[in-house]
mmCIF file with all atom_site columns, C-alpha atoms in Angstrom:
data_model
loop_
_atom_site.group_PDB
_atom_site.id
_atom_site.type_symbol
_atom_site.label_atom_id
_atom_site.label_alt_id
_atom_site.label_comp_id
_atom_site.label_asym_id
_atom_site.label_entity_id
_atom_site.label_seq_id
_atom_site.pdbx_PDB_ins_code
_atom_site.Cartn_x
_atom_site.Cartn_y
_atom_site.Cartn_z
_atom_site.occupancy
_atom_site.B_iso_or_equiv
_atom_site.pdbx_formal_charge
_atom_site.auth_seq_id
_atom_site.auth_comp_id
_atom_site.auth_asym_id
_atom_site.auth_atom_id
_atom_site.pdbx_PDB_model_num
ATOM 1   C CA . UNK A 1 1   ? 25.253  -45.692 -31.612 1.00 0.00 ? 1   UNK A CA 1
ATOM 2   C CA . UNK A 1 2   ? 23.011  -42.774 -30.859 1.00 0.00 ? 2   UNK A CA 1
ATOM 3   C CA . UNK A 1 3   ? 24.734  -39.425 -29.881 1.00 0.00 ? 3   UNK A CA 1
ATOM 4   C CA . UNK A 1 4   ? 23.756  -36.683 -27.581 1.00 0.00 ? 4   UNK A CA 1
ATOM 5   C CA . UNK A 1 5   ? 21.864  -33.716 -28.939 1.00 0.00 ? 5   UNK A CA 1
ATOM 6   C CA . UNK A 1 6   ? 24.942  -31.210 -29.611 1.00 0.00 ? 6   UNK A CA 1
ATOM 7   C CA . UNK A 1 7   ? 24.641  -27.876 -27.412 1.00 0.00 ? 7   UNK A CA 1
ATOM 8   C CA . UNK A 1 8   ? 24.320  -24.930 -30.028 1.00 0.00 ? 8   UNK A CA 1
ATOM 9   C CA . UNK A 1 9   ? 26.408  -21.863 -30.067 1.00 0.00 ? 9   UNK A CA 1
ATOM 10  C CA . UNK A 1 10  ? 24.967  -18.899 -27.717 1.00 0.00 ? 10  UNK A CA 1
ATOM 11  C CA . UNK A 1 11  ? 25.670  -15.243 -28.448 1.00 0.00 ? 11  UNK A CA 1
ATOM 12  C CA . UNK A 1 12  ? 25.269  -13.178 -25.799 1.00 0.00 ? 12  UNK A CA 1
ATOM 13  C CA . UNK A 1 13  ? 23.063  -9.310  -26.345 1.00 0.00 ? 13  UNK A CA 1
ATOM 14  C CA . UNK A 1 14  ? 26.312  -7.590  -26.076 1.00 0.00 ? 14  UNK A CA 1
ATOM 15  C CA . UNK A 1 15  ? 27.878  -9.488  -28.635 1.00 0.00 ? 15  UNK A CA 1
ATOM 16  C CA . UNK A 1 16  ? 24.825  -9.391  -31.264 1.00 0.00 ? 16  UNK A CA 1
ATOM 17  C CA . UNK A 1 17  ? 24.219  -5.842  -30.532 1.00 0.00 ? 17  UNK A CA 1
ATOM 18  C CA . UNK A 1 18  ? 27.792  -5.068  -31.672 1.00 0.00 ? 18  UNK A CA 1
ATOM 19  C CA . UNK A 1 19  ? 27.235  -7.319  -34.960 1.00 0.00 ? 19  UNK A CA 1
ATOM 20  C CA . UNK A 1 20  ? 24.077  -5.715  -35.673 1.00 0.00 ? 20  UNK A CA 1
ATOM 21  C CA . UNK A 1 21  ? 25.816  -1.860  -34.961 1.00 0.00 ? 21  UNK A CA 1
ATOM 22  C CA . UNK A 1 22  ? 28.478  -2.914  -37.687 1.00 0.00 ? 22  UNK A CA 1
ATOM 23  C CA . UNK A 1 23  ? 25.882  -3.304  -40.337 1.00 0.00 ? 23  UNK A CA 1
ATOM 24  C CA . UNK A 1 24  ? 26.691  -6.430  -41.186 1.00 0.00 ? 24  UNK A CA 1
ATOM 25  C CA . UNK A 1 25  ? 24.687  -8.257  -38.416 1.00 0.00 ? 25  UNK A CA 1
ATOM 26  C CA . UNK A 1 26  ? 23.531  -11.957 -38.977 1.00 0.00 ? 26  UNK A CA 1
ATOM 27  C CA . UNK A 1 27  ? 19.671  -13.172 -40.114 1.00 0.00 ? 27  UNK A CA 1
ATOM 28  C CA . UNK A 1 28  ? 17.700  -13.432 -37.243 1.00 0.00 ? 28  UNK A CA 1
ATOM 29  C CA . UNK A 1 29  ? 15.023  -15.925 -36.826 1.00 0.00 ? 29  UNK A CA 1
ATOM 30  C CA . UNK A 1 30  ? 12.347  -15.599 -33.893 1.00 0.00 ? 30  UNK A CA 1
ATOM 31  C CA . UNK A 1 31  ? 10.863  -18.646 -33.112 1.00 0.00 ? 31  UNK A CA 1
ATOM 32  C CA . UNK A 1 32  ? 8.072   -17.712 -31.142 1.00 0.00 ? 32  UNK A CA 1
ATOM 33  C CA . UNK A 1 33  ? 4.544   -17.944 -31.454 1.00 0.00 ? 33  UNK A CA 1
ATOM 34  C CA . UNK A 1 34  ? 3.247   -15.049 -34.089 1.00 0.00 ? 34  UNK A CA 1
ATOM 35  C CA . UNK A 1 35  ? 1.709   -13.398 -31.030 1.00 0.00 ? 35  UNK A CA 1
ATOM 36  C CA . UNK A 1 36  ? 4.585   -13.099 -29.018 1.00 0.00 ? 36  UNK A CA 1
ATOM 37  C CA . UNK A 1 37  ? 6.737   -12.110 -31.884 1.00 0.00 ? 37  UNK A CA 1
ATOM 38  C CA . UNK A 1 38  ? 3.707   -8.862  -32.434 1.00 0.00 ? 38  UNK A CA 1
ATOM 39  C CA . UNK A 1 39  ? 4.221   -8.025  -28.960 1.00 0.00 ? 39  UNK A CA 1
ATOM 40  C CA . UNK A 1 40  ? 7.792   -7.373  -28.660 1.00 0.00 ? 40  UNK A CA 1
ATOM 41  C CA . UNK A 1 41  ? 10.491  -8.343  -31.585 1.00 0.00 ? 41  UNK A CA 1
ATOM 42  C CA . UNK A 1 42  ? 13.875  -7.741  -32.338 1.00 0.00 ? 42  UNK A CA 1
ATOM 43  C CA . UNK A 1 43  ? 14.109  -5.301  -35.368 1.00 0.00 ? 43  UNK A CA 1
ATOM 44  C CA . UNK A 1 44  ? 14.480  -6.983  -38.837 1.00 0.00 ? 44  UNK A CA 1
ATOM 45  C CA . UNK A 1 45  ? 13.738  -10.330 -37.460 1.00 0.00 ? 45  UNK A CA 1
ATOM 46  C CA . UNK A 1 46  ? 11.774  -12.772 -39.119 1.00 0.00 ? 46  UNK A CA 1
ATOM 47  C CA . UNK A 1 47  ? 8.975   -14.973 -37.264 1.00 0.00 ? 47  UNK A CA 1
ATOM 48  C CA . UNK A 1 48  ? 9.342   -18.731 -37.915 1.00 0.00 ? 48  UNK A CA 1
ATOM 49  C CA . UNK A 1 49  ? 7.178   -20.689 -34.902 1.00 0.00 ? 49  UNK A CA 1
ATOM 50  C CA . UNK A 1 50  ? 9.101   -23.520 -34.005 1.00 0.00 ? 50  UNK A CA 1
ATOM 51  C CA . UNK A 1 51  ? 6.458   -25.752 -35.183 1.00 0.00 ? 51  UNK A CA 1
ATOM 52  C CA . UNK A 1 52  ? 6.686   -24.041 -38.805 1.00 0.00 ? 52  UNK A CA 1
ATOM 53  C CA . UNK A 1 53  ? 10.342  -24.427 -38.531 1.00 0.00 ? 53  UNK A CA 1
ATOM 54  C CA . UNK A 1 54  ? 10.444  -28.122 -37.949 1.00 0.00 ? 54  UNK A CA 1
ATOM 55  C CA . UNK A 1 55  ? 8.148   -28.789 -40.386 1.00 0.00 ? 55  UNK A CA 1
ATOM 56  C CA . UNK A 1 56  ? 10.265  -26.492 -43.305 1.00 0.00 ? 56  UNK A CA 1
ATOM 57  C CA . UNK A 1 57  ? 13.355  -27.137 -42.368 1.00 0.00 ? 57  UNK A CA 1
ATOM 58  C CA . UNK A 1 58  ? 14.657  -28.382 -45.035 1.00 0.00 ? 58  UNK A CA 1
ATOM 59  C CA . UNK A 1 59  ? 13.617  -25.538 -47.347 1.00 0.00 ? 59  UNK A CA 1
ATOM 60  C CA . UNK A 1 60  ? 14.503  -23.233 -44.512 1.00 0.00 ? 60  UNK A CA 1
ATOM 61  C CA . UNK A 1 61  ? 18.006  -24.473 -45.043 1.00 0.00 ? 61  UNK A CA 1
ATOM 62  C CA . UNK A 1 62  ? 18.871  -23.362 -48.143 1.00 0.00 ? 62  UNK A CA 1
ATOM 63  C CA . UNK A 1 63  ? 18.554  -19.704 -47.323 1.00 0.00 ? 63  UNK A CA 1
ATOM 64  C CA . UNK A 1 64  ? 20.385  -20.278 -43.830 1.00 0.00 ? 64  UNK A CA 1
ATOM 65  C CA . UNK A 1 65  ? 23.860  -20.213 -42.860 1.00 0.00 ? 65  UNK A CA 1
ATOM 66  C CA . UNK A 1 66  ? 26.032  -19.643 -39.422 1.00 0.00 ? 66  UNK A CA 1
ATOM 67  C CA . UNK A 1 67  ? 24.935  -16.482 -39.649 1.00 0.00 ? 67  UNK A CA 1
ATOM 68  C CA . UNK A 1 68  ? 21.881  -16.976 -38.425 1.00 0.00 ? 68  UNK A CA 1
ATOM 69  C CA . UNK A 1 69  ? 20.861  -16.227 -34.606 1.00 0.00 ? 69  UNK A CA 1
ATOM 70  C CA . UNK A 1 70  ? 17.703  -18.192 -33.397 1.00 0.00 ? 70  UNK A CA 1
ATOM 71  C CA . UNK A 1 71  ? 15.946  -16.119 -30.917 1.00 0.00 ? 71  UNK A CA 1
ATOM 72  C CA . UNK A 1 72  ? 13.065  -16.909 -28.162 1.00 0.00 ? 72  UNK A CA 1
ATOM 73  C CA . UNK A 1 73  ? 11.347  -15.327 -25.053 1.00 0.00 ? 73  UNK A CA 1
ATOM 74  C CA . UNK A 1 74  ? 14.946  -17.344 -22.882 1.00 0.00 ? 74  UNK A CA 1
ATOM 75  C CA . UNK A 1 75  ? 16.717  -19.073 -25.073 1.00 0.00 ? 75  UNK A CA 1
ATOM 76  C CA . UNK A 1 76  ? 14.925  -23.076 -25.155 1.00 0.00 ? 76  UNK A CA 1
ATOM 77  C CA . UNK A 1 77  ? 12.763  -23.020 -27.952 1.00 0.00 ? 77  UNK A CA 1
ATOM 78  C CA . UNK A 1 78  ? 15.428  -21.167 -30.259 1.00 0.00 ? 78  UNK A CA 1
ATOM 79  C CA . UNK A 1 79  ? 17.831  -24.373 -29.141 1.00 0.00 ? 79  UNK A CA 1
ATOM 80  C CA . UNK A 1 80  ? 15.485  -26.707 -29.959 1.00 0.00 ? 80  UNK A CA 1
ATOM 81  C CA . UNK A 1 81  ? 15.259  -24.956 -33.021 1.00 0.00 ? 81  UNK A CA 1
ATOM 82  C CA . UNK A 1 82  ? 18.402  -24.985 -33.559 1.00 0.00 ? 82  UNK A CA 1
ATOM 83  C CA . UNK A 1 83  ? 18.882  -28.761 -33.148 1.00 0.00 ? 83  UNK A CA 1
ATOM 84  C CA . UNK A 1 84  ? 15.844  -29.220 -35.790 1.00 0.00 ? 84  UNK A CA 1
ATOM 85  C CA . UNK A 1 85  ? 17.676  -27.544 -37.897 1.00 0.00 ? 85  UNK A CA 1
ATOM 86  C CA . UNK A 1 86  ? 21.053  -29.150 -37.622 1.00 0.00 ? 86  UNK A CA 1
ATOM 87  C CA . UNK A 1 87  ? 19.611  -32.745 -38.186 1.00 0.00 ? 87  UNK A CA 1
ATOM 88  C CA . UNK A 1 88  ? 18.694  -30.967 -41.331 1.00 0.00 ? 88  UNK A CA 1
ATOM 89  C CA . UNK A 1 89  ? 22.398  -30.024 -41.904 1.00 0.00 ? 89  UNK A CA 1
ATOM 90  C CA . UNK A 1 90  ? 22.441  -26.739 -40.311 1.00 0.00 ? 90  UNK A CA 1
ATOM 91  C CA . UNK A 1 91  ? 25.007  -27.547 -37.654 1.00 0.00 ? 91  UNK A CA 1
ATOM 92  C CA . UNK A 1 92  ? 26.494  -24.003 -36.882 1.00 0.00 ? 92  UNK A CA 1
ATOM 93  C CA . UNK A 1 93  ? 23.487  -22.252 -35.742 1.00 0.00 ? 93  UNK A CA 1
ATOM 94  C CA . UNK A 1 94  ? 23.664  -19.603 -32.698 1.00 0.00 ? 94  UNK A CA 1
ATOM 95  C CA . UNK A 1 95  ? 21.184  -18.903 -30.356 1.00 0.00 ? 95  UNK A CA 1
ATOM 96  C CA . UNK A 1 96  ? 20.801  -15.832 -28.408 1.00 0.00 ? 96  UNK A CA 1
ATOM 97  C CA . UNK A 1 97  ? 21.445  -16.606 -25.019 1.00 0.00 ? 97  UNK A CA 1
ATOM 98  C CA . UNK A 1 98  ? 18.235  -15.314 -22.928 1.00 0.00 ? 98  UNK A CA 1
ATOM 99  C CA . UNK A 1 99  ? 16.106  -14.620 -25.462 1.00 0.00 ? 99  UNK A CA 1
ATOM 100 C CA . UNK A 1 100 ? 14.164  -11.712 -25.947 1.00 0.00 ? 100 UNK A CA 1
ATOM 101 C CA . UNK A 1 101 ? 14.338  -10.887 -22.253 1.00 0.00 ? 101 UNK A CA 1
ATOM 102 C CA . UNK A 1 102 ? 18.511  -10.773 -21.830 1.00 0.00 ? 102 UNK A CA 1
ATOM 103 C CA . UNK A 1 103 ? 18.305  -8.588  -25.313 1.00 0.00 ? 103 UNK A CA 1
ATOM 104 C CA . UNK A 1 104 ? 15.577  -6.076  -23.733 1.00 0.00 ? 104 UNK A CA 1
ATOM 105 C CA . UNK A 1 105 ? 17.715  -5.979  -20.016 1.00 0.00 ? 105 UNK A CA 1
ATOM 106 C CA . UNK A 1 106 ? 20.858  -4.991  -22.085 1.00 0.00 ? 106 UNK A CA 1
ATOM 107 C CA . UNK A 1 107 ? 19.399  -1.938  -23.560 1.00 0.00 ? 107 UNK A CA 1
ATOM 108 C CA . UNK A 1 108 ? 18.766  -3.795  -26.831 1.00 0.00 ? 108 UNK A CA 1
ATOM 109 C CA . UNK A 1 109 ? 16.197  -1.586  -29.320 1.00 0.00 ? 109 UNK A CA 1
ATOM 110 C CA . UNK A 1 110 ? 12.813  -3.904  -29.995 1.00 0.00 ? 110 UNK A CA 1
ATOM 111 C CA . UNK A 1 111 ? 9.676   -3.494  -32.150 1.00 0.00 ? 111 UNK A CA 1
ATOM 112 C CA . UNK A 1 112 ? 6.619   -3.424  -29.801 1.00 0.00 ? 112 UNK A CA 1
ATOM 113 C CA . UNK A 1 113 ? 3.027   -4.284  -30.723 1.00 0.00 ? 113 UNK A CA 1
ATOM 114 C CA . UNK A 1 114 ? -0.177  -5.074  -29.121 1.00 0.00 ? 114 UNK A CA 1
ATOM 115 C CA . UNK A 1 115 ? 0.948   -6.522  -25.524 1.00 0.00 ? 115 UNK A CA 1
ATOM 116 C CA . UNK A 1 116 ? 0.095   -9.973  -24.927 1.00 0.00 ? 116 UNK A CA 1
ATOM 117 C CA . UNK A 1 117 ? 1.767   -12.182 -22.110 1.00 0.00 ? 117 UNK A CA 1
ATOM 118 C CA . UNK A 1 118 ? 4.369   -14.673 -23.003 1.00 0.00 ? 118 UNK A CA 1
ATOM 119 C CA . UNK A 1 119 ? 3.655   -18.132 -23.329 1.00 0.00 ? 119 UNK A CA 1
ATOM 120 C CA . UNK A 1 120 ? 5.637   -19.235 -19.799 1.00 0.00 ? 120 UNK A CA 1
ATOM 121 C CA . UNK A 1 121 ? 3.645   -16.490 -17.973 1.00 0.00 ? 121 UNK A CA 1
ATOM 122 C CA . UNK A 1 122 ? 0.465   -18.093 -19.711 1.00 0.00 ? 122 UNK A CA 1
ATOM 123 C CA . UNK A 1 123 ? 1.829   -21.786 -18.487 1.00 0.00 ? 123 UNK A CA 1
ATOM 124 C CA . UNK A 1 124 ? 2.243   -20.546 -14.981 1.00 0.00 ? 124 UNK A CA 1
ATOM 125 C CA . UNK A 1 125 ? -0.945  -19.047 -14.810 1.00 0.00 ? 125 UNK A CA 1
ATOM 126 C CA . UNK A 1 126 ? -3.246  -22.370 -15.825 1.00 0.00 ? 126 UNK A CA 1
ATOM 127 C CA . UNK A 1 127 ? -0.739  -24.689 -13.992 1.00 0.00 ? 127 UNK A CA 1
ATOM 128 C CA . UNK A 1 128 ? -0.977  -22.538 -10.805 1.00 0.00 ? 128 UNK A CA 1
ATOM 129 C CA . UNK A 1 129 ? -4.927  -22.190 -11.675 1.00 0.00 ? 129 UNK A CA 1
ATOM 130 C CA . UNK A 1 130 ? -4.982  -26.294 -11.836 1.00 0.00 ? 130 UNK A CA 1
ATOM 131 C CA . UNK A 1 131 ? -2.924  -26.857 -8.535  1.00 0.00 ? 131 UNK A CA 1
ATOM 132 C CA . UNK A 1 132 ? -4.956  -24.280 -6.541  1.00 0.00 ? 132 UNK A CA 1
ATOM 133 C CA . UNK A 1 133 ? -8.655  -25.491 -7.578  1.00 0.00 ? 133 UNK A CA 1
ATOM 134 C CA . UNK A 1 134 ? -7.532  -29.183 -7.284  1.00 0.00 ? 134 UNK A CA 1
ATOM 135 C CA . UNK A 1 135 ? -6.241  -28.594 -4.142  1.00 0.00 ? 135 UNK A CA 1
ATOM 136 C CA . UNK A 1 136 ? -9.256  -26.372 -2.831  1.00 0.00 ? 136 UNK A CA 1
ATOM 137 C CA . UNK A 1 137 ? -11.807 -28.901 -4.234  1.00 0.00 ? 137 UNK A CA 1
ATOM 138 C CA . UNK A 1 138 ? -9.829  -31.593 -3.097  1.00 0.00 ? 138 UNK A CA 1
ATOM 139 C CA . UNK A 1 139 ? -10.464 -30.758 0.242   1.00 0.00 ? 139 UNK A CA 1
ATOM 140 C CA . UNK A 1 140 ? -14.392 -31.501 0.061   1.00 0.00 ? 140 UNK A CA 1
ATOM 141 C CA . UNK A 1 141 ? -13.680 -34.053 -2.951  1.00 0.00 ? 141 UNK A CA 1
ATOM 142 C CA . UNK A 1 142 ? -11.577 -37.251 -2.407  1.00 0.00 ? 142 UNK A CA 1
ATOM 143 C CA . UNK A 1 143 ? -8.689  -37.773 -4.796  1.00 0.00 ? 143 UNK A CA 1
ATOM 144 C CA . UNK A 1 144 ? -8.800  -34.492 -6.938  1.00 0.00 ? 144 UNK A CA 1
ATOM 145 C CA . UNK A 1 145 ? -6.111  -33.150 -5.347  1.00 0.00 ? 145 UNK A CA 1
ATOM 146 C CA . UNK A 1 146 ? -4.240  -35.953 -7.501  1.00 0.00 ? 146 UNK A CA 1
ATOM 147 C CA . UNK A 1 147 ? -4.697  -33.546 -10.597 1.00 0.00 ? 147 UNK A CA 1
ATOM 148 C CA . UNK A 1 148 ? -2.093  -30.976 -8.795  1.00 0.00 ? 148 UNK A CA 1
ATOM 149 C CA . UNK A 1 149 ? 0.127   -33.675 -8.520  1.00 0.00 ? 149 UNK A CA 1
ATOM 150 C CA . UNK A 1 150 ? -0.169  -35.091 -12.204 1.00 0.00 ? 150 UNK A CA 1
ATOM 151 C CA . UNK A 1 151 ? 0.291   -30.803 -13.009 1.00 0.00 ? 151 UNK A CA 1
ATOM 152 C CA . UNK A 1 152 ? 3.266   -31.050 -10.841 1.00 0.00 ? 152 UNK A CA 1
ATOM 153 C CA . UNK A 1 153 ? 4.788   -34.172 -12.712 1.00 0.00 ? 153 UNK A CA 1
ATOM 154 C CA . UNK A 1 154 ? 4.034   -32.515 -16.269 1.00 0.00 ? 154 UNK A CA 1
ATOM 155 C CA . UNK A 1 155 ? 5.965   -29.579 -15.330 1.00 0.00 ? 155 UNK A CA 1
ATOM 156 C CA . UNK A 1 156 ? 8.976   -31.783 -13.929 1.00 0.00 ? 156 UNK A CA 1
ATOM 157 C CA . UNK A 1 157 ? 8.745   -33.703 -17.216 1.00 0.00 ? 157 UNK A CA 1
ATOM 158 C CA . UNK A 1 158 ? 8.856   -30.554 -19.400 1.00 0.00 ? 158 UNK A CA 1
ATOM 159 C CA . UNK A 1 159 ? 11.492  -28.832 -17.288 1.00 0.00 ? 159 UNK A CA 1
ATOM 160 C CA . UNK A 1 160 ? 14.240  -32.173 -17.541 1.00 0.00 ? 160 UNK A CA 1
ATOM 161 C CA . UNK A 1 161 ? 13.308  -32.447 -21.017 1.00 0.00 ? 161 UNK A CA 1
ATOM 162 C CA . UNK A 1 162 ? 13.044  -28.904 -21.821 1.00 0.00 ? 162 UNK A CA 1
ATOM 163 C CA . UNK A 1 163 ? 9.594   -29.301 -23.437 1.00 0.00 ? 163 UNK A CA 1
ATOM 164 C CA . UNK A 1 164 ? 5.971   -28.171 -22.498 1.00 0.00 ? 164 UNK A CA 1
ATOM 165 C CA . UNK A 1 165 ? 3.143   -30.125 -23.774 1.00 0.00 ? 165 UNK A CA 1
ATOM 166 C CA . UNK A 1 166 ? 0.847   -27.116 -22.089 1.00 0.00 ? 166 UNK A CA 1
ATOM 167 C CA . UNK A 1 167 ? 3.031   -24.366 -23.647 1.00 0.00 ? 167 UNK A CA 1
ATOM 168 C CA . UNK A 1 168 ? 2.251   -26.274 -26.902 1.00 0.00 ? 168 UNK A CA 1
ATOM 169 C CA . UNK A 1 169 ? -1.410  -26.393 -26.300 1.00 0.00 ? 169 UNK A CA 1
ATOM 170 C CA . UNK A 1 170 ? -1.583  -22.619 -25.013 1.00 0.00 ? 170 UNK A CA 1
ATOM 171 C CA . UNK A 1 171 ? 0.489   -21.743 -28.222 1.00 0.00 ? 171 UNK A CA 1
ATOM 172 C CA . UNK A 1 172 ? -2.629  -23.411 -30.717 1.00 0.00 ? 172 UNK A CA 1
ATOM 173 C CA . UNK A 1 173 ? -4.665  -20.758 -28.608 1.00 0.00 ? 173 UNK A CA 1
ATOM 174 C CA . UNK A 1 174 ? -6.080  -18.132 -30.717 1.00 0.00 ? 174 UNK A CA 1
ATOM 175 C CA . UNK A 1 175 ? -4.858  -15.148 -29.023 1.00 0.00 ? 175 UNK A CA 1
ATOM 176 C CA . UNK A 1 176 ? -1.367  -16.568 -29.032 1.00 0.00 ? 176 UNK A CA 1
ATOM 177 C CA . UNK A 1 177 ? -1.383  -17.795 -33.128 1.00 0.00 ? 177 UNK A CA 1
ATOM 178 C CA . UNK A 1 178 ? -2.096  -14.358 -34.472 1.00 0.00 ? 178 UNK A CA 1
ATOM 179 C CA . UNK A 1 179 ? -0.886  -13.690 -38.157 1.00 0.00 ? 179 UNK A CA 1
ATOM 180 C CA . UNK A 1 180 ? -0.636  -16.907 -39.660 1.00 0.00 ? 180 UNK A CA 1
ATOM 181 C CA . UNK A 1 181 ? 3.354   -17.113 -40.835 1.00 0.00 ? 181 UNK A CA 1
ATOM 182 C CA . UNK A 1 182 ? 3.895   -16.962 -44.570 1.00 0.00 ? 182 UNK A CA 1
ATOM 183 C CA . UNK A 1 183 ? 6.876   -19.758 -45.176 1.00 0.00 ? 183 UNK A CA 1
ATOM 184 C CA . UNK A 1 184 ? 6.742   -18.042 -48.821 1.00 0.00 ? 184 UNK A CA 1
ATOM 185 C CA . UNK A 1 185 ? 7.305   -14.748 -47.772 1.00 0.00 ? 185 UNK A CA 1
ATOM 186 C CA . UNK A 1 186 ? 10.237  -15.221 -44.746 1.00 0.00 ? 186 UNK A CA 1
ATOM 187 C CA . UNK A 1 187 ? 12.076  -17.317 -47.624 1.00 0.00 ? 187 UNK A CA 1
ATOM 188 C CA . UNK A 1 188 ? 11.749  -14.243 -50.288 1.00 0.00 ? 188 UNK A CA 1
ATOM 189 C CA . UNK A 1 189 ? 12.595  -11.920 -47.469 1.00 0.00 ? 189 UNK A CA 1
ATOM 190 C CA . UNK A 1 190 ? 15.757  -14.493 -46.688 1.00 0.00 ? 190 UNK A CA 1
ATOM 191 C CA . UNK A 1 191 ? 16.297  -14.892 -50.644 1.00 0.00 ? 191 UNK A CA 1
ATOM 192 C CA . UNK A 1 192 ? 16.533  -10.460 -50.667 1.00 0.00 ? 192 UNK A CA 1
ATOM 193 C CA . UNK A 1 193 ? 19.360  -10.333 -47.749 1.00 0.00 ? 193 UNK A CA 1
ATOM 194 C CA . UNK A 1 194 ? 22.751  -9.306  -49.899 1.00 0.00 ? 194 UNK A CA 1
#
């Protein structure tokens, strides 16, 4: 019998902000894209892309516990995260209910860097690119206004499965990789936290 993917634990800003005021606030693991986490991070957060996560999970979960907030640009790729990481036996894991962007609309303090756009304003911008030419050539040429509608389907796939295959493409982009992440060095700087 196969069960439903469990819903992981949110923390609202409010709430983290008051953990992380105490001193004694959890790890925090962004799992964005190295370039999004350079653009804007929360402070003392470590960058594991969701594909580097899934693919170290297990040694990620030695150095992991329930306190551990997994944080995105909204809040779907740190759940997805999250679930990787409780098949691995992780099961307790919270994730920061909208991301990056509820943290920064509370008043939450970030790191800025070099400002890049996010990956879903990225996705936006090609899909809208690929309905609007289709549909403008598509009007001289027969039948390529069909590409709009197989961009339309992709993006009603990804949103009821809460995946992007073109967010995942745009992510292997080289402005959006920048520094490659070091799965030796977030594990020491896990391995340091009292």
């Amino acid at each position: 019998m196969t069960t439903a993917p469990r819903t992981p634990a949110e923390l609202d800003a409010a709430a983290l902000r008051a953990l992380a005021e105490d001193g004694s606030g959890p790890r925090l693991l962004d799992v964005r894209t190295p370039g999004e986490f350079h653009a804007v991070h929360l402070p003392g957060a470590h960058n594991v892309p969701l594909d580097v996560l899934r693919e170290h999970r297990a040694e990620l979960r030695h150095h992991l516990d329930e306190d551990t907030v997994l944080i995105c640009r909204s809040g779907a790729r740190a759940a997805q995260a999250a679930q990787a990481l409780s098949e691995a036996g992780l099961p307790h894991l919270r994730v920061l209910r909208g991301g990056v962007a509820a943290w920064e609309a509370a008043g939450g303090p970030v790191t800025r860097g070099p400002a890049r756009w996010e990956l879903e304003r990225q996705v936006r911008l090609v899909a809208g690119s690929l309905v609007l030419v289709s549909g403008l050539v598509g009007l001289a040429v027969p039948g390529v206004g069909l590409i709009g509608t197989a961009v339309g389907a992709g993006l009603t796939f990804a949103a009821v499965t809460n995946t992007c295959a073109m967010g995942l493409l745009l992510a292997k982009l080289p402005y959006n990789r920048g520094p490659r992440t070091d799965i030796g060095s977030v594990i020491a700087a896990l391995r340091s936290r009292p």
